[in-house]
CSV table of N, CA and C in Angstrom, one decimal:
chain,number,residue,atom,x,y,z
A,1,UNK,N,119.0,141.7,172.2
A,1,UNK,CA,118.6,140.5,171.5
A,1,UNK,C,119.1,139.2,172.0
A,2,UNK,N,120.3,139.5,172.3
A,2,UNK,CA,121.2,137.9,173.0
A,2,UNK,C,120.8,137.5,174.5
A,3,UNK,N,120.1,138.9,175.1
A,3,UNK,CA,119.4,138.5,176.4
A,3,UNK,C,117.8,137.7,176.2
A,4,UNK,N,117.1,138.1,175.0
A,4,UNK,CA,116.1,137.3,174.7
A,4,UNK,C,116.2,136.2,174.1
A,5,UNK,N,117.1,135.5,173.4
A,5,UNK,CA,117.7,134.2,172.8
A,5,UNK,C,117.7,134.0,174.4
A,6,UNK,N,118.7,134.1,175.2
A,6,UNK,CA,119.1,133.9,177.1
A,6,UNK,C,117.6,133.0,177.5
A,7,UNK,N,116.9,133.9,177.7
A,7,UNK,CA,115.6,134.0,178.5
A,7,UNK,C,115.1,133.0,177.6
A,8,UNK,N,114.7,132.8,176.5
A,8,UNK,CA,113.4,131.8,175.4
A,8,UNK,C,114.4,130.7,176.0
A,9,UNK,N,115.5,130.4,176.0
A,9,UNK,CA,116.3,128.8,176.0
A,9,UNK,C,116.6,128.9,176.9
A,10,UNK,N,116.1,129.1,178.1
A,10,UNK,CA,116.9,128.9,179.8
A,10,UNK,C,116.7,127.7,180.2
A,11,UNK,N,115.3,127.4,179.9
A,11,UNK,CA,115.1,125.6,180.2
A,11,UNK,C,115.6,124.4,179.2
A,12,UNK,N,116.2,125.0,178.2
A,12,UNK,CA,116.6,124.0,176.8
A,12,UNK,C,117.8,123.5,177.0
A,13,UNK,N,118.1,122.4,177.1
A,13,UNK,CA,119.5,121.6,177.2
A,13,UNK,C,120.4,122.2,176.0
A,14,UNK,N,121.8,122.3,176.4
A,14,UNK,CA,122.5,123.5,175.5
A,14,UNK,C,122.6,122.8,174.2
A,15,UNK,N,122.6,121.2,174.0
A,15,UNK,CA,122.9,120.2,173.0
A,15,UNK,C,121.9,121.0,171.7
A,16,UNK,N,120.6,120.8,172.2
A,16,UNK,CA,120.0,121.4,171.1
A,16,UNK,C,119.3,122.6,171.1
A,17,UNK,N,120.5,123.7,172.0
A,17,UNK,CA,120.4,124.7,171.3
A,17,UNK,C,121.6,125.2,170.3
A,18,UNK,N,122.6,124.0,170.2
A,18,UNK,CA,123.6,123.9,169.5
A,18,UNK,C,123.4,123.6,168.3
A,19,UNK,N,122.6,122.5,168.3
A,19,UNK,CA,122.1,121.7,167.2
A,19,UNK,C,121.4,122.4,165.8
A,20,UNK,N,120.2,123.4,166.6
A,20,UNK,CA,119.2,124.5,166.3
A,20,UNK,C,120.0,125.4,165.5
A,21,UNK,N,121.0,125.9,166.6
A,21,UNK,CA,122.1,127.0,166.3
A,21,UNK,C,122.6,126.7,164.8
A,22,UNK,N,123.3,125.3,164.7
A,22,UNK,CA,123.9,125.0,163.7
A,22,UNK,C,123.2,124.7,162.3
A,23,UNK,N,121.9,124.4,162.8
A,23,UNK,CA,120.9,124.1,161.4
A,23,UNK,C,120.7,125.2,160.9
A,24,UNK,N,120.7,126.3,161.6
A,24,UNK,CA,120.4,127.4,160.7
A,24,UNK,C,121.7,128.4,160.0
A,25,UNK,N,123.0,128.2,160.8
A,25,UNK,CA,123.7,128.4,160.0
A,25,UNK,C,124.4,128.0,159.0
A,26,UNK,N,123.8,126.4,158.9
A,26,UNK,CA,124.1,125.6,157.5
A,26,UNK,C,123.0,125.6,156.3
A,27,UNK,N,122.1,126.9,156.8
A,27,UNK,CA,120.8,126.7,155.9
A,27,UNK,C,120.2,125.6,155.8
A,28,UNK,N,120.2,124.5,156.4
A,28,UNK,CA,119.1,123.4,156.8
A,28,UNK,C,117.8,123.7,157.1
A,29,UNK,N,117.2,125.1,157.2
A,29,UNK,CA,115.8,125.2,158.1
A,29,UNK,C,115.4,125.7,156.6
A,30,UNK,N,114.6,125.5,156.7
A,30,UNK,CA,113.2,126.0,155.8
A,30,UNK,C,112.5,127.2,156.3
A,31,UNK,N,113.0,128.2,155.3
A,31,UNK,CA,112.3,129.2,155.9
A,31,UNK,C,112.3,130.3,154.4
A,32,UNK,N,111.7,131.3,154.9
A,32,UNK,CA,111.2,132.1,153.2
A,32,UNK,C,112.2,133.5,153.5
A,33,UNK,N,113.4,133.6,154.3
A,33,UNK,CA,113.8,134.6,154.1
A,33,UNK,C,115.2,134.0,154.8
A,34,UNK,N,116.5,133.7,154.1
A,34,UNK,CA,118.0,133.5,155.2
A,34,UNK,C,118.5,134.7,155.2
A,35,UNK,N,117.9,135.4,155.1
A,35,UNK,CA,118.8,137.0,154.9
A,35,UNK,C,118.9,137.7,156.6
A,36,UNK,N,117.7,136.8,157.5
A,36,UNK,CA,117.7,137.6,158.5
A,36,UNK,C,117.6,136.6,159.5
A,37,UNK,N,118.5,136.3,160.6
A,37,UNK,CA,118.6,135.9,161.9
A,37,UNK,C,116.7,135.3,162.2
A,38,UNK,N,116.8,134.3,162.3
A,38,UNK,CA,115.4,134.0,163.0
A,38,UNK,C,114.8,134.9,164.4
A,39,UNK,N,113.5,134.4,164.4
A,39,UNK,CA,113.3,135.5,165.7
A,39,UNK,C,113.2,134.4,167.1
A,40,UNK,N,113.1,135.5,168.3
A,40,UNK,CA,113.8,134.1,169.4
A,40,UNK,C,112.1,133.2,169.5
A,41,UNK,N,111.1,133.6,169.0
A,41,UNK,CA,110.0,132.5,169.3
A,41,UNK,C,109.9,131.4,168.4
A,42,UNK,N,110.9,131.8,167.2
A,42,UNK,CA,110.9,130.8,166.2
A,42,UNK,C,112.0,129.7,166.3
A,43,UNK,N,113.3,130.3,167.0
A,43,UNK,CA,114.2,129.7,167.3
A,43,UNK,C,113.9,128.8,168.5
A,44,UNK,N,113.2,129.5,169.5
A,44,UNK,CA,112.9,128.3,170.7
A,44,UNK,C,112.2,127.4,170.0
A,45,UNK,N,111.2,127.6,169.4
A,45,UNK,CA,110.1,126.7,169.2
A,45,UNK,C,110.7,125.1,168.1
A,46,UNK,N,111.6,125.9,167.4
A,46,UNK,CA,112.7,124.7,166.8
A,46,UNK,C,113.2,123.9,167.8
A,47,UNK,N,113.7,124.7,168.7
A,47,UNK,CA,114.8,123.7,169.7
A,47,UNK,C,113.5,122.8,170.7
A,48,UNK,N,112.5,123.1,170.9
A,48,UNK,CA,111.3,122.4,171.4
A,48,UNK,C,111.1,121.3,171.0
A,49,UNK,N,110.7,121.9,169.2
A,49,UNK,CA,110.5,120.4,168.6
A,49,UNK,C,111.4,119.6,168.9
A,50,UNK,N,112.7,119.7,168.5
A,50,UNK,CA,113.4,118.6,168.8
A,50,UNK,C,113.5,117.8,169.7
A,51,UNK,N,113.1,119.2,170.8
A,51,UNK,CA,113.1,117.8,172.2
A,51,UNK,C,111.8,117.0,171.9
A,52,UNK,N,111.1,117.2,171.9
A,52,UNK,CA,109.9,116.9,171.9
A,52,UNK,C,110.2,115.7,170.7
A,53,UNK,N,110.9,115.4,169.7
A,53,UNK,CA,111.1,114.4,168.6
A,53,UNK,C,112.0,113.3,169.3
A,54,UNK,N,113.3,113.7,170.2
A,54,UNK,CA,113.8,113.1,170.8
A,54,UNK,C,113.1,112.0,171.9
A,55,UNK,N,111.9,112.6,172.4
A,55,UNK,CA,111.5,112.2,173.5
A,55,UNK,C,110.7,110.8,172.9
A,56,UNK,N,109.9,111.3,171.9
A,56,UNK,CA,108.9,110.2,171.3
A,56,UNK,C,109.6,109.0,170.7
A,57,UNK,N,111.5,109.5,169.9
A,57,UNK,CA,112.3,108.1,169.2
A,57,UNK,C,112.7,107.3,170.8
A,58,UNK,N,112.4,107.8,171.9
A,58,UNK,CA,112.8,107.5,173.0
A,58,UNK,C,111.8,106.4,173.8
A,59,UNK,N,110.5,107.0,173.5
A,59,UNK,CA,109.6,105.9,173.7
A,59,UNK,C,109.2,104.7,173.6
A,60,UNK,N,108.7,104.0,174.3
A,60,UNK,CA,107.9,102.8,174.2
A,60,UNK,C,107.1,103.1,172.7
A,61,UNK,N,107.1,101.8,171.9
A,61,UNK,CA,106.2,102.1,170.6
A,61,UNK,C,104.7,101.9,171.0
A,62,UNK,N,103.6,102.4,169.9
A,62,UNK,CA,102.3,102.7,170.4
A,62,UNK,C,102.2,100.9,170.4
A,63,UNK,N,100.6,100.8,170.5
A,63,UNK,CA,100.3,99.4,170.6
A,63,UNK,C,99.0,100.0,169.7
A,64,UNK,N,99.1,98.5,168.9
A,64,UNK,CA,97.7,98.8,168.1
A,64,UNK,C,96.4,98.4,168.6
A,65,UNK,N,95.8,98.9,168.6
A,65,UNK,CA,94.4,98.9,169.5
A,65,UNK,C,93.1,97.7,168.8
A,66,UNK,N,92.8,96.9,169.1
A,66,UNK,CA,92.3,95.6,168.7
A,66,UNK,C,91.0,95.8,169.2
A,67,UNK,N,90.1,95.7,168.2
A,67,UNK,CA,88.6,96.5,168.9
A,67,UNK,C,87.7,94.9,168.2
A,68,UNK,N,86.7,94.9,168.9
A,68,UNK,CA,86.4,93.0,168.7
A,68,UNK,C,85.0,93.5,166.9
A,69,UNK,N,85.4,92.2,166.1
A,69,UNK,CA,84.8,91.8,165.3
A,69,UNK,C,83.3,92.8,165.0
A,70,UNK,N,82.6,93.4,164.3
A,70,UNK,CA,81.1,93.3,164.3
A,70,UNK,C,80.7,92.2,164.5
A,71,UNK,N,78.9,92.3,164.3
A,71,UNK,CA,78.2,90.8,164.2
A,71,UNK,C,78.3,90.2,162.6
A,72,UNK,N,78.5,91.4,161.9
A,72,UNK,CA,78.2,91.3,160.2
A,72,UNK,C,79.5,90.6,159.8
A,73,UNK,N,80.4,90.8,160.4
A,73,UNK,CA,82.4,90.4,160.1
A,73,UNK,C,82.1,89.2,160.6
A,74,UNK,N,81.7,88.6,161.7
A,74,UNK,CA,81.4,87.7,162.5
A,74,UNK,C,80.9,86.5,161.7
A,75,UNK,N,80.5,86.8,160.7
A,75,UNK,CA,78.7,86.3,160.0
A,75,UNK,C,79.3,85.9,158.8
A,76,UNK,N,80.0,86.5,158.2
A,76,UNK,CA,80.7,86.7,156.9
A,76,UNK,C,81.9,85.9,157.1
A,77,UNK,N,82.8,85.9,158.4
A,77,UNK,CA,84.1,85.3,158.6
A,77,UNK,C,83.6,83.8,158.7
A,78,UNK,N,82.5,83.1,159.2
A,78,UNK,CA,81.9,82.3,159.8
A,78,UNK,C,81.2,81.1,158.4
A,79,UNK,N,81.3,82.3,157.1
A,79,UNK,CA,80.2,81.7,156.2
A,79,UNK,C,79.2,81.6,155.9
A,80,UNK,N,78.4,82.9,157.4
A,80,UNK,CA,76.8,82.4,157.4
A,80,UNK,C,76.2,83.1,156.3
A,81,UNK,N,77.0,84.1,155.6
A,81,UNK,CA,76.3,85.3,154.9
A,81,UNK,C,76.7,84.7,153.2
A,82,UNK,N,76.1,84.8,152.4
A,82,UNK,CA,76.5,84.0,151.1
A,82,UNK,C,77.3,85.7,149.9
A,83,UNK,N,77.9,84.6,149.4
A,83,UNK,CA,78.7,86.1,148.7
A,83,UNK,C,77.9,85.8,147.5
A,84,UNK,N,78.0,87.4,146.9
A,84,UNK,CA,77.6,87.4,145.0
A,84,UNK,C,77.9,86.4,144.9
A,85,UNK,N,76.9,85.9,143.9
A,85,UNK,CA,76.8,85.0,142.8
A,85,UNK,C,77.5,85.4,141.3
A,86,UNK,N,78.1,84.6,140.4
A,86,UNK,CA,78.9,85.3,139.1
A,86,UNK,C,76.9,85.5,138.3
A,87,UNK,N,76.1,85.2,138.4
A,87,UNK,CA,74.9,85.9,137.8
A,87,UNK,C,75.0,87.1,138.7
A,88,UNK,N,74.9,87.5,139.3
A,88,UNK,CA,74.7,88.9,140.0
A,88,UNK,C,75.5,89.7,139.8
A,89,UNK,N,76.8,89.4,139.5
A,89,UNK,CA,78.4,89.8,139.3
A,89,UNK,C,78.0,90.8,137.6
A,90,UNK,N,77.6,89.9,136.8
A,90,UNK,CA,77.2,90.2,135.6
A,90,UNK,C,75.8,91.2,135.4
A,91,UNK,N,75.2,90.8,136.2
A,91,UNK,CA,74.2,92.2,136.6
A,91,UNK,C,74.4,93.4,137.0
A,92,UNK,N,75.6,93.2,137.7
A,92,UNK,CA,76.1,94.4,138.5
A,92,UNK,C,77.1,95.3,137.3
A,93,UNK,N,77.4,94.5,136.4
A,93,UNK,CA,78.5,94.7,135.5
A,93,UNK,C,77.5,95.8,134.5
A,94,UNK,N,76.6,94.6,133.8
A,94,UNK,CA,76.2,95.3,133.1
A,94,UNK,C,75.4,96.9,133.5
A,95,UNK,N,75.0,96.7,134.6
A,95,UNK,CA,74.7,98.4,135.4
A,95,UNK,C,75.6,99.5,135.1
A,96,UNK,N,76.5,98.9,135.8
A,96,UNK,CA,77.5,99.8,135.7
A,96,UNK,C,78.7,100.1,134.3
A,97,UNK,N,78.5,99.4,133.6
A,97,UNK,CA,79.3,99.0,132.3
A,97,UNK,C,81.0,98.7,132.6
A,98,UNK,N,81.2,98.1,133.8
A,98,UNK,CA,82.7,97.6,134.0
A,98,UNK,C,82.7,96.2,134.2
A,99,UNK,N,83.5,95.4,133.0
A,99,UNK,CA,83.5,93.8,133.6
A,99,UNK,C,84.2,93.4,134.6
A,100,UNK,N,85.3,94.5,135.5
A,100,UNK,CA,85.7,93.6,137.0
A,100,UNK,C,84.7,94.1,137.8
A,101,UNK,N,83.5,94.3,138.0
A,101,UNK,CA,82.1,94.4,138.8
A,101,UNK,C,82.5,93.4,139.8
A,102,UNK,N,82.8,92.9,141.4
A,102,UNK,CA,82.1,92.1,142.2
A,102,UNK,C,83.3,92.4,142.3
């Protein structure tokens, strides 16, 4: 069993298989049974995520992606398009029977 723990973490930096190690014997992991040693694909795949979590707090942050105006936003931002009227507002109300309508 300790030669398959060996083999799943050969490529894992020892830190967080220490880390992994230790979360589970503090009962930190979420799991539906502590009665029994994790299995080694469940244990690698913990010490993965973390790399894989470390890697991302490590990163450059995303950039938000700025995609240009419609014509309609364009039109509307501009003025050219007219908003409800409070008679239309009140038409729409009574339709629907809610007075914050518009």
């Amino acid at each position: 069993m300790m030669l398959a723990f060996e083999i799943g973490c050969a490529d894992i930096p020892p830190e967080y298989v220490c880390d992994v190690a230790q979360a589970y014997i503090r009962g930190e992991v979420d799991r539906d049974n502590h009665r029994f040693a994790p299995t080694v694909p469940e244990f690698v795949k913990r010490c993965r995520n973390g790399m894989a979590f470390d890697k991302i707090k490590q990163s450059a942050p995303a950039t938000v992606l700025q995609f240009p105006k419609s014509k309609f936003r364009q039109q509307w931002d501009a003025g050219k398009i007219p908003q409800a009227d409070a008679k239309a507002r009140e038409q729409i109300a009574k339709m629907i029977g809610d007075e914050n309508a518009g």
